[in-house]
mmCIF file of C-alpha atoms in Angstrom:
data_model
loop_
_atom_site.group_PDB
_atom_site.id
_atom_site.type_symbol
_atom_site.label_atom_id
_atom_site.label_comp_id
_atom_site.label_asym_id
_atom_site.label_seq_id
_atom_site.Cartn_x
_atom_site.Cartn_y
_atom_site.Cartn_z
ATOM 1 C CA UNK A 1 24.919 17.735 4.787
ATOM 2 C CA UNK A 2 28.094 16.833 6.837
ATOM 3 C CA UNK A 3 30.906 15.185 4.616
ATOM 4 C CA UNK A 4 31.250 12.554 7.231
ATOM 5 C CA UNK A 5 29.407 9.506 6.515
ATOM 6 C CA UNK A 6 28.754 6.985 9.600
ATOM 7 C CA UNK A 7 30.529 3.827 9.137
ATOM 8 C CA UNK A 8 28.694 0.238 8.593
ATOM 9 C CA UNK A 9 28.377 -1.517 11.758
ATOM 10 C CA UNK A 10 31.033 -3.991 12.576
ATOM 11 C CA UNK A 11 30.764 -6.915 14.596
ATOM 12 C CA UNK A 12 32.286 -5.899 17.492
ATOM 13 C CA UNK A 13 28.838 -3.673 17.411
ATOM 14 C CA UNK A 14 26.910 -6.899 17.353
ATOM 15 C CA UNK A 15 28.897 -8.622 20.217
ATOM 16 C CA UNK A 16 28.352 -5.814 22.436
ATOM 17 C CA UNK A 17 24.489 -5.661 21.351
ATOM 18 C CA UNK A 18 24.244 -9.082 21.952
ATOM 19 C CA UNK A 19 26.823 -9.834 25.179
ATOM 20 C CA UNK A 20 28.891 -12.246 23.363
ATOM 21 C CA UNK A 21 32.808 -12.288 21.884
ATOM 22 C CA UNK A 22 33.461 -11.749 18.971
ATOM 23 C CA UNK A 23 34.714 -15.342 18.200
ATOM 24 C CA UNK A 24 31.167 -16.093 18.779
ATOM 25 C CA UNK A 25 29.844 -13.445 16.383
ATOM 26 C CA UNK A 26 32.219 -14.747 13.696
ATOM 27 C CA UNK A 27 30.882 -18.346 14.796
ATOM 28 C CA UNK A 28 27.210 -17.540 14.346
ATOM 29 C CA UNK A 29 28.035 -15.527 10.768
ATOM 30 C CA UNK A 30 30.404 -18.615 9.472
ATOM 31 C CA UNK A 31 27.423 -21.021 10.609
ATOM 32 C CA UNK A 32 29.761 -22.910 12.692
ATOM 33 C CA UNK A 33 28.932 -25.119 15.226
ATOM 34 C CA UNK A 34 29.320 -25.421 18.752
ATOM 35 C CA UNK A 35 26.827 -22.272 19.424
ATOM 36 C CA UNK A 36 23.772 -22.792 21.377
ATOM 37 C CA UNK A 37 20.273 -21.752 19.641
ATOM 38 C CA UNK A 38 19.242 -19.457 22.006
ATOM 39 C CA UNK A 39 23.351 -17.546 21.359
ATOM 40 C CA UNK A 40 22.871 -18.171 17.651
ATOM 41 C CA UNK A 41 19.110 -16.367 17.959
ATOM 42 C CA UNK A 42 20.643 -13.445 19.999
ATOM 43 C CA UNK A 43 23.628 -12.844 17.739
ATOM 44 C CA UNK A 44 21.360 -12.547 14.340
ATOM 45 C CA UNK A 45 18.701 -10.158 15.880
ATOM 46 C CA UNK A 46 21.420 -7.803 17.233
ATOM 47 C CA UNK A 47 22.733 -8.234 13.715
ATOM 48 C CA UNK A 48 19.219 -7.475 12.140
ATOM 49 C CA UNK A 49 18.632 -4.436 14.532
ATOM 50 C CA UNK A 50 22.124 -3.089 13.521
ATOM 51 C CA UNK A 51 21.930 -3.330 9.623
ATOM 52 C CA UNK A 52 25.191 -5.670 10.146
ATOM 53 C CA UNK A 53 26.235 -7.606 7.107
ATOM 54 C CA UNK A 54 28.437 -10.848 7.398
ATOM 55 C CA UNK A 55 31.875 -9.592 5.602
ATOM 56 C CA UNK A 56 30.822 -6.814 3.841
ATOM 57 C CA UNK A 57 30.812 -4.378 6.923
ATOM 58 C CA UNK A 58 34.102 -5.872 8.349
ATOM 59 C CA UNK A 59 35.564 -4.978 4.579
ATOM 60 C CA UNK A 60 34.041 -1.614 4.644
ATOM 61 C CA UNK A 61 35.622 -0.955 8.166
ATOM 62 C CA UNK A 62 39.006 -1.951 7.221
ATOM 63 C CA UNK A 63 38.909 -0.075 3.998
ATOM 64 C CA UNK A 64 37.197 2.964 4.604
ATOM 65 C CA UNK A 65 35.030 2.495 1.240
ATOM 66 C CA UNK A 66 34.894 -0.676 -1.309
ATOM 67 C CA UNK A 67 35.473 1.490 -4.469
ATOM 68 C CA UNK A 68 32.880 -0.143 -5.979
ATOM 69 C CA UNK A 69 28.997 1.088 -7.398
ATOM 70 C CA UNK A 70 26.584 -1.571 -8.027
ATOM 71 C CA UNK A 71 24.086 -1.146 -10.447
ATOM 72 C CA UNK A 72 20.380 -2.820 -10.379
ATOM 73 C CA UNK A 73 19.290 -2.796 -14.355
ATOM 74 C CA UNK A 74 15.893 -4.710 -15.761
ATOM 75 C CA UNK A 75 17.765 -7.593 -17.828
ATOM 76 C CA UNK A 76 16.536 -6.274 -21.196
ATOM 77 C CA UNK A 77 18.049 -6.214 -24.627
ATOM 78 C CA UNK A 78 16.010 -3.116 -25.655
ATOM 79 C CA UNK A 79 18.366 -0.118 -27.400
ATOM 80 C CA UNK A 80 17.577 2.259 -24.656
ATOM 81 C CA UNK A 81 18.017 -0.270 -21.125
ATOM 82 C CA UNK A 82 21.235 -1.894 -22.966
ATOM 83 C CA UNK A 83 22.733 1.687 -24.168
ATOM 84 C CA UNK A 84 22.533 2.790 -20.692
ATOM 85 C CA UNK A 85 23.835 0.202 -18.633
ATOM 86 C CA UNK A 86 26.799 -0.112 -21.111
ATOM 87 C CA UNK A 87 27.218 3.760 -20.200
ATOM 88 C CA UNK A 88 27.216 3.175 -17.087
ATOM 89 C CA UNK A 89 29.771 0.506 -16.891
ATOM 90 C CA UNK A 90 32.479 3.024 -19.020
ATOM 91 C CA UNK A 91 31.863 5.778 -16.694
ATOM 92 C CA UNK A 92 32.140 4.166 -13.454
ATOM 93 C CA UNK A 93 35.629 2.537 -14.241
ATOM 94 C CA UNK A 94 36.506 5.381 -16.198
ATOM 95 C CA UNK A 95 36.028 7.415 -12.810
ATOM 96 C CA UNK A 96 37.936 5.269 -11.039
ATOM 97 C CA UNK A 97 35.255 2.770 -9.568
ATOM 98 C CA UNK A 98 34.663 -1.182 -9.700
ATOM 99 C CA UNK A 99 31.875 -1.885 -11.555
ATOM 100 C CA UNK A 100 28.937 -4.433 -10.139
ATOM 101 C CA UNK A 101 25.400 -5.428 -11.980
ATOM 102 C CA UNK A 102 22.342 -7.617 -11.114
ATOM 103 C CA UNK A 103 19.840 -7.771 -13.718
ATOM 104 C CA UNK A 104 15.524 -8.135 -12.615
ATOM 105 C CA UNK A 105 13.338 -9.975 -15.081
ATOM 106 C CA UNK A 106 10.422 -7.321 -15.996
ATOM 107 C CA UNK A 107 7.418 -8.650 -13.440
ATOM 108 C CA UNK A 108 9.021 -9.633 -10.573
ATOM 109 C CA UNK A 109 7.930 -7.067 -8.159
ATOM 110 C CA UNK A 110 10.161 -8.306 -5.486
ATOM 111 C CA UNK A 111 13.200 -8.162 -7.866
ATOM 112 C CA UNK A 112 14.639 -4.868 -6.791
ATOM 113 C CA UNK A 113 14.915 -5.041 -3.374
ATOM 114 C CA UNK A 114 16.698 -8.257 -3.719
ATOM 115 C CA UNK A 115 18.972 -7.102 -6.064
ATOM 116 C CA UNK A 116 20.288 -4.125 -3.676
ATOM 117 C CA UNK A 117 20.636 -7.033 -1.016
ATOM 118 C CA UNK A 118 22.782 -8.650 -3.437
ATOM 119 C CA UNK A 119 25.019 -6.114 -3.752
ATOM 120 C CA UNK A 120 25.053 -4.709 -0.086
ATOM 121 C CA UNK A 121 26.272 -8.102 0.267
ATOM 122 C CA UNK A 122 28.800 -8.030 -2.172
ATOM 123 C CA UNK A 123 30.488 -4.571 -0.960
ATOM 124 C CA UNK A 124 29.716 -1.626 -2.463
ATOM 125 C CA UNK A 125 29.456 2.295 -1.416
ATOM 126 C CA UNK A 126 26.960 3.303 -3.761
ATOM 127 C CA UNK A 127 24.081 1.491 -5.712
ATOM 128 C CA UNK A 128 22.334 2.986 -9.416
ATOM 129 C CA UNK A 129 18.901 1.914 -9.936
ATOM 130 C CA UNK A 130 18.720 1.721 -13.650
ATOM 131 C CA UNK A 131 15.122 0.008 -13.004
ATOM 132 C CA UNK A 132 12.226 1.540 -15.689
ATOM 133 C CA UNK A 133 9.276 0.060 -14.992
ATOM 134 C CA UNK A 134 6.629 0.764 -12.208
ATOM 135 C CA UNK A 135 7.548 -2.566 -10.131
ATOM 136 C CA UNK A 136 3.768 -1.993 -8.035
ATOM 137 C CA UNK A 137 4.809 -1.073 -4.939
ATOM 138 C CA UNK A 138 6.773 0.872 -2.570
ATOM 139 C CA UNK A 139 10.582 0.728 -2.876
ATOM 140 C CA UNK A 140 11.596 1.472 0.536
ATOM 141 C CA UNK A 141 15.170 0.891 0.666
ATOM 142 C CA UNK A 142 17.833 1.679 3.487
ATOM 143 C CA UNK A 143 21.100 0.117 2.732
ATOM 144 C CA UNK A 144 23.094 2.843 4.147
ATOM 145 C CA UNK A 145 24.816 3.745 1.161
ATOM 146 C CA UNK A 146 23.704 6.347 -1.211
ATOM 147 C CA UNK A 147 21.199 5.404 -3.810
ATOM 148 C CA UNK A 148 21.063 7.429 -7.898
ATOM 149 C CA UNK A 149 17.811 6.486 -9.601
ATOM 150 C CA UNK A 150 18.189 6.694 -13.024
ATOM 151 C CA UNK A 151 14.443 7.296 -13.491
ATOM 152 C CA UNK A 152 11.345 8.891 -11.372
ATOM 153 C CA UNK A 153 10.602 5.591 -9.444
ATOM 154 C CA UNK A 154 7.807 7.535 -7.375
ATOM 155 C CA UNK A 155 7.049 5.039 -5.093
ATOM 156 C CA UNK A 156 11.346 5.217 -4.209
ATOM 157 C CA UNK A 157 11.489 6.374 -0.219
ATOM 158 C CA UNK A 158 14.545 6.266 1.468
ATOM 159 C CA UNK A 159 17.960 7.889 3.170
ATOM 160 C CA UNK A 160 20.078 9.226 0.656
ATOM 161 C CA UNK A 161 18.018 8.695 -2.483
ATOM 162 C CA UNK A 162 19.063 10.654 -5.213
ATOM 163 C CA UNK A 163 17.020 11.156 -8.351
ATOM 164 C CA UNK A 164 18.322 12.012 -12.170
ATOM 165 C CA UNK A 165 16.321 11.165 -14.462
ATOM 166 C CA UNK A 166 16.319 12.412 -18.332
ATOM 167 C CA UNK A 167 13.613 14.210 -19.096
ATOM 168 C CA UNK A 168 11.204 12.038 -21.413
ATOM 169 C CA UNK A 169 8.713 14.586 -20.873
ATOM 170 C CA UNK A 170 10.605 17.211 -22.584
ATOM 171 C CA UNK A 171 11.687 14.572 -25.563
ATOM 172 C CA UNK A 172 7.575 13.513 -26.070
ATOM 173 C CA UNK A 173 7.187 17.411 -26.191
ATOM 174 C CA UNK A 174 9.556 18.284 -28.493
ATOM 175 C CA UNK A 175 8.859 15.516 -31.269
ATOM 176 C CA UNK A 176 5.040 16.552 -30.955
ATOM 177 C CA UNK A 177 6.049 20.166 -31.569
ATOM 178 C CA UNK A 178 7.987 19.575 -34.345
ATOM 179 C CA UNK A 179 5.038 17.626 -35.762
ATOM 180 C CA UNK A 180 2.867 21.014 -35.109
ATOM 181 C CA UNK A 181 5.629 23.129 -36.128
ATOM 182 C CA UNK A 182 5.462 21.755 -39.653
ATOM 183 C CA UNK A 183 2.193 22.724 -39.903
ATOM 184 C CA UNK A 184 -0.176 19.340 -39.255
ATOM 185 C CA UNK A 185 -3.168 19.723 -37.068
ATOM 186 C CA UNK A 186 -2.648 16.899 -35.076
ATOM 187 C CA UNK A 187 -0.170 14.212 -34.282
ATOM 188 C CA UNK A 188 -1.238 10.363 -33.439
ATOM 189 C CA UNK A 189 0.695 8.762 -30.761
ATOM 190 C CA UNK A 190 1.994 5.335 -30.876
ATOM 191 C CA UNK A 191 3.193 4.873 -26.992
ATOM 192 C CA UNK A 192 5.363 2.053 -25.072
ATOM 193 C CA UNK A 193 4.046 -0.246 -22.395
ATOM 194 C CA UNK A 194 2.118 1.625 -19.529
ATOM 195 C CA UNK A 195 4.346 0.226 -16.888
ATOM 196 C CA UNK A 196 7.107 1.634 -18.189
ATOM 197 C CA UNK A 197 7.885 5.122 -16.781
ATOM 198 C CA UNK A 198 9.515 6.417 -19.766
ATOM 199 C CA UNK A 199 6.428 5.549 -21.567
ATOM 200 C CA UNK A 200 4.449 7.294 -19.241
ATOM 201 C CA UNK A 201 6.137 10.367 -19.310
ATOM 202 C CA UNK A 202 6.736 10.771 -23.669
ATOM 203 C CA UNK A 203 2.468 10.505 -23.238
ATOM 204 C CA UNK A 204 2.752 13.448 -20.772
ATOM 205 C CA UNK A 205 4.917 15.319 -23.394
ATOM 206 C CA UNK A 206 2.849 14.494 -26.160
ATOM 207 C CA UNK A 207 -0.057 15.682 -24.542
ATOM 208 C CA UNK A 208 0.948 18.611 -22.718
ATOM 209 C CA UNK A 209 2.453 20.025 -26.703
ATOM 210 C CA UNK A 210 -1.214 19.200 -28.233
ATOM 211 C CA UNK A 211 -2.621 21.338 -25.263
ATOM 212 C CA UNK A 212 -0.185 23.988 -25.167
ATOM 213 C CA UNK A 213 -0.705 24.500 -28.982
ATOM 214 C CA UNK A 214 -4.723 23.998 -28.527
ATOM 215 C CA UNK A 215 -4.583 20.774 -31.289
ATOM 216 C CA UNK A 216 -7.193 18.106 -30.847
ATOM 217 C CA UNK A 217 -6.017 14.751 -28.832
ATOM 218 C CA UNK A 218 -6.222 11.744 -31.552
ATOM 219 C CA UNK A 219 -7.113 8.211 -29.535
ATOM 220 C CA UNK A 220 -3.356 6.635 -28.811
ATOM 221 C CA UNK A 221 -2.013 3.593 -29.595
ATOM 222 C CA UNK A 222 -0.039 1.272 -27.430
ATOM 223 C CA UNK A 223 2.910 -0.851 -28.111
ATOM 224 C CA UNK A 224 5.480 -3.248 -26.658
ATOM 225 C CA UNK A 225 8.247 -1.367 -27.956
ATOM 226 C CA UNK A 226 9.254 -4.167 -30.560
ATOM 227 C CA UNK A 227 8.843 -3.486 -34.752
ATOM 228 C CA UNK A 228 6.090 -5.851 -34.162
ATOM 229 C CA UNK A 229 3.849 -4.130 -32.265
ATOM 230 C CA UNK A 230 4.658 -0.565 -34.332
ATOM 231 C CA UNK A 231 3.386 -2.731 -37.273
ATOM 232 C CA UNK A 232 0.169 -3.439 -35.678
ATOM 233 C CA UNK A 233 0.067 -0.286 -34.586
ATOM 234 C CA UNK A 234 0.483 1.027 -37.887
ATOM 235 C CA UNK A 235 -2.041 -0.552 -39.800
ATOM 236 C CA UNK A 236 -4.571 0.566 -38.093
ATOM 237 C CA UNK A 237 -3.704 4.178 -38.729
ATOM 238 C CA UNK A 238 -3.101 3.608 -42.423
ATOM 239 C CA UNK A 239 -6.410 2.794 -42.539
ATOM 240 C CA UNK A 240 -7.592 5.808 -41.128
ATOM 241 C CA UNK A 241 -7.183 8.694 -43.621
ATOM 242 C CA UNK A 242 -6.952 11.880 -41.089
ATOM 243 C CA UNK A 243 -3.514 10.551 -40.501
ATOM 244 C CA UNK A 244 -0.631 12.655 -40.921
ATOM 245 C CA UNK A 245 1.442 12.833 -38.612
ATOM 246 C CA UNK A 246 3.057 10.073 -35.805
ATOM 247 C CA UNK A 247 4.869 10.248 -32.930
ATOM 248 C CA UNK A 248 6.371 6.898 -32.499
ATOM 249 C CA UNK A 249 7.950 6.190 -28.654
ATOM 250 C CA UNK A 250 10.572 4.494 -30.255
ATOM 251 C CA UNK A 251 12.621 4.032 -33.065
ATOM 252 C CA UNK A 252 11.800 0.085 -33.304
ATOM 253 C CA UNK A 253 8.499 0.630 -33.160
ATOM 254 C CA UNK A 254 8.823 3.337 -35.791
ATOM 255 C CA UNK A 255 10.349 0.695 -38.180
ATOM 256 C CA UNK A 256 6.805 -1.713 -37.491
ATOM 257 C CA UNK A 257 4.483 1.564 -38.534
ATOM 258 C CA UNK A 258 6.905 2.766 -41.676
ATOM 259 C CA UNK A 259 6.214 -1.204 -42.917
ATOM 260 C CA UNK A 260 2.451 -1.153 -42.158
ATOM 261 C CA UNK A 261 2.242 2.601 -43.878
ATOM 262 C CA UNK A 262 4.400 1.212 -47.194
ATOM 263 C CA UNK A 263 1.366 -1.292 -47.314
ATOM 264 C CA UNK A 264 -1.212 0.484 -47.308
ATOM 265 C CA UNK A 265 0.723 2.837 -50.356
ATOM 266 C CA UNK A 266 0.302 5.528 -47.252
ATOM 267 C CA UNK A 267 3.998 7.672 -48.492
ATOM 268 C CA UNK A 268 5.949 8.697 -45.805
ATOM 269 C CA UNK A 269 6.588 11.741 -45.869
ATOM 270 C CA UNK A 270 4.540 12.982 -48.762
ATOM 271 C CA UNK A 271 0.951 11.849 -46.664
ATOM 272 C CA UNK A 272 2.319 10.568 -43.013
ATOM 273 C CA UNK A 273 5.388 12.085 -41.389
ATOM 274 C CA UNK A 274 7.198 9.750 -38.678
ATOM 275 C CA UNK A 275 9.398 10.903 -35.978
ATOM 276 C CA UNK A 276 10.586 8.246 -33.472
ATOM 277 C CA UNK A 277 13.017 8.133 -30.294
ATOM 278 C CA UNK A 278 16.289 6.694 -29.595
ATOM 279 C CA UNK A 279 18.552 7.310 -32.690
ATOM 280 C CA UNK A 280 18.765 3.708 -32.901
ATOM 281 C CA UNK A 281 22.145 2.861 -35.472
ATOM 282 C CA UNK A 282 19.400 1.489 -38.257
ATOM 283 C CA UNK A 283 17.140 5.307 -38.041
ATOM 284 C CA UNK A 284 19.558 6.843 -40.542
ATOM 285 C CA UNK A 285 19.654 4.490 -43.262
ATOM 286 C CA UNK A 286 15.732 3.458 -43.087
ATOM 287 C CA UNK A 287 13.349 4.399 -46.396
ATOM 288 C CA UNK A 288 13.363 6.948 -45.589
ATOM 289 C CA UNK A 289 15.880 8.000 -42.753
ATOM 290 C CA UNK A 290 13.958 8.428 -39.756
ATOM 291 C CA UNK A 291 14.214 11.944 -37.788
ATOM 292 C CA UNK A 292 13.874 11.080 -34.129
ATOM 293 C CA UNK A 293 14.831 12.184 -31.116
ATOM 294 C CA UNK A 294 18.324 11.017 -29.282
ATOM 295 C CA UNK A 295 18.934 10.355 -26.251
ATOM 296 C CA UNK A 296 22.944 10.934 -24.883
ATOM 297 C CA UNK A 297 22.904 8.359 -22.843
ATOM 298 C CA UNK A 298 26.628 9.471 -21.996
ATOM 299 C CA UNK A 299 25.533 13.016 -20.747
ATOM 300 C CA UNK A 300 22.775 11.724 -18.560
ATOM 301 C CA UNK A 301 25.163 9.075 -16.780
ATOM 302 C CA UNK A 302 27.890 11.453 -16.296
ATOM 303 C CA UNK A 303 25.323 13.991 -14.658
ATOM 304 C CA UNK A 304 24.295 10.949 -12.249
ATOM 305 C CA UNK A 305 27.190 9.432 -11.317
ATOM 306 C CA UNK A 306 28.813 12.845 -10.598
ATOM 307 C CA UNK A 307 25.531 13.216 -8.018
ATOM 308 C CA UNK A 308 26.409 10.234 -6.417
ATOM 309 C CA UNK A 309 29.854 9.982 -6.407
ATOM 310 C CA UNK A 310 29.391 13.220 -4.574
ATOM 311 C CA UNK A 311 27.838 11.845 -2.012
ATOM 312 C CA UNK A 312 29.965 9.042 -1.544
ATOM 313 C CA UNK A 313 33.038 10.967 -1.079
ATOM 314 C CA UNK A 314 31.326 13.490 0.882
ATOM 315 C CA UNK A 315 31.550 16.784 -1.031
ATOM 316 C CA UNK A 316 27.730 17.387 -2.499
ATOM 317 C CA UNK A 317 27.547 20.563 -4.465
ATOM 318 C CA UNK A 318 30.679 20.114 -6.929
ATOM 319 C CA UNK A 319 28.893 18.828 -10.041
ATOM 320 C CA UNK A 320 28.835 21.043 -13.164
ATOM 321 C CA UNK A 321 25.183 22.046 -14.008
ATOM 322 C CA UNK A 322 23.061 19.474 -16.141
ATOM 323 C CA UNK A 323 23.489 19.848 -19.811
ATOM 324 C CA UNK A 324 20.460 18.704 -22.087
ATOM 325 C CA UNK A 325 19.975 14.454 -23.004
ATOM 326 C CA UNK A 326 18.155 14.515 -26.030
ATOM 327 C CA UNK A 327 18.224 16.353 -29.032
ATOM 328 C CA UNK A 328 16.090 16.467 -32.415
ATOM 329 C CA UNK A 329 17.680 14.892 -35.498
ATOM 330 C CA UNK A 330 15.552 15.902 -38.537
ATOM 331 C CA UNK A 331 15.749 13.391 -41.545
ATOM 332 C CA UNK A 332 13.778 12.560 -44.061
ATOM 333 C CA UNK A 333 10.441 10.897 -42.423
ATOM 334 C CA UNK A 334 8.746 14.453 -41.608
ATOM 335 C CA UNK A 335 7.714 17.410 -43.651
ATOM 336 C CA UNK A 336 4.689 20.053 -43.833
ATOM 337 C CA UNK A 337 1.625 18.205 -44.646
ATOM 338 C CA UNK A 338 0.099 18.103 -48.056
ATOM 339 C CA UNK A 339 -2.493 21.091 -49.094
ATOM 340 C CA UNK A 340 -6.274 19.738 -49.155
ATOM 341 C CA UNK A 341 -7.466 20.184 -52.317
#
């Protein structure tokens, strides 16, 4: 790829497009009057059929580049959505960038692509989608700045899309097969929401370790991520006695099925281990401390925004290799599973 990006169109691009000054490009953008409709109508579809923005591209031309990254981030107060975007923010102004965020509200489909509009307007040169749920349709986006999705986003199409995403597939492996390791025959599954791709992908670990090591598939639960719905969740499998072992999607949820296990007088560890995800601040000092699986939210950003600063500044190919995102921490929740007698 050529290190020479194509500068935003200006509107000396849309007065030529549309055989008017300037003045009356800058008339039509400011909303002024004195322009006749059929002027004003020609002006904003040579605008449209350019990509030009009203004072965003004229900034951009005068500038060279805005310095600035948005980010697009699901408005969520969950450990994981929260940690990262807080990442994010340190990183991009500890690299030397402005720092821009519009949250979405989880189930407005048409969120996203009005959020990069936002910023395009705004002024940036490079836009993070920090967006984790599957939003039901198509994200075709051209803004004609690069684009770092900070998760699969399968339906994402588009120029200068890059994709880093950490690998919840290897973390939902890696609990299960510690689970195995230990010696239990099985390991129970409480998930997160389906839409979530995160979610989605700790199931394909989970699955793909009970294969690989030829265990039996128990029926799996799903929760909303909250302690709430790990509660629920638990209780119905300390009521099933082939229980012992639980791969929780995350650590709040973990906290819900440790409660509903205590109930029942189900011990953890002595007849159910727990493992959960996130390393949440509380997982060390639970009854007992939780081992779970953490997520350096620092390492993954760093690996992204190197990708797309890259690409910004024209010089792909620099970054350092990718370093691993998540890591086992064994506590005190797990151990080898109690000898039938």
């Amino acid at each position: 790829m050529s290190g020479t990006r194509r500068r935003p169109p200006g509107s000396t691009d849309v007065a030529r497009l549309a055989g008017v000054s300037q003045k009356t490009v800058s008339r039509v953008m400011n909303a002024e009057p004195y322009v006749s409709d059929e002027i004003r109508e020609r002006v904003l579809a040579a605008a449209r059929e350019l990509g030009y923005r009203r004072n965003t591209a004229a900034r951009a031309l005068n500038l060279g580049r805005f310095h600035r990254i948005g980010v697009v981030s699901l408005g969520s107060a969950l450990y994981g959505p929260a940690s990262q975007l807080i990442e994010l923010e340190r990183r991009t102004r500890a690299i030397g960038y402005a720092f821009s965020v519009v949250n979405t509200l989880e189930g407005d489909d048409g969120g996203v692509v009005r959020a990069v509009e936002s910023l395009l307007e705004q002024g940036v040169d490079g836009i993070v989608l920090s967006e984790p749920i599957d939003v039901g349709q198509e994200l075709r986006i051209e803004p004609g700045v690069p684009v770092l999705s900070l998760g699969p986003l399968p339906g994402l199409a588009g120029p200068d899309v890059i994709i880093n995403s950490p690998s919840n597939v290897d973390a939902g492996r890696e609990a299960t097969l510690h689970l195995l390791g230990l010696g239990h025959a099985t390991v129970w599954h409480v998930a997160g929401p389906g839409r979530w791709w995160a979610s989605r992908d700790r199931v394909r670990g989970w699955r793909a370790a009970l294969a690989a090591a030829g265990a039996p598939e128990p029926p799996m639960l799903e929760g909303d991520w909250t302690p709430a719905s790990g509660y629920a969740a638990g209780r119905v499998l300390a009521a099933d006695p082939e229980v012992t072992a639980v791969f929780v999607a995350n650590d709040d949820m973990a906290i819900g099925v440790l409660r509903a296990l205590a109930e029942a007088g189900r011990a953890v560890p002595g007849q159910v281990s727990v493992i959960g995800m996130d390393d949440i601040p509380a997982a060390a000092y639970l009854s007992p401390p939780l081992t779970t699986i953490r997520q350096d939210f620092a390492a993954s950003v760093a690996q992204g925004l190197a990708l797309l600063v890259e690409r910004i500044e024209g010089r792909p190919g620099a970054s350092a290799p990718g370093l691993p995102t998540t890591h086992l921490v064994k506590r005190q929740s797990t151990r080898p599973p109690k000898e039938k007698t």
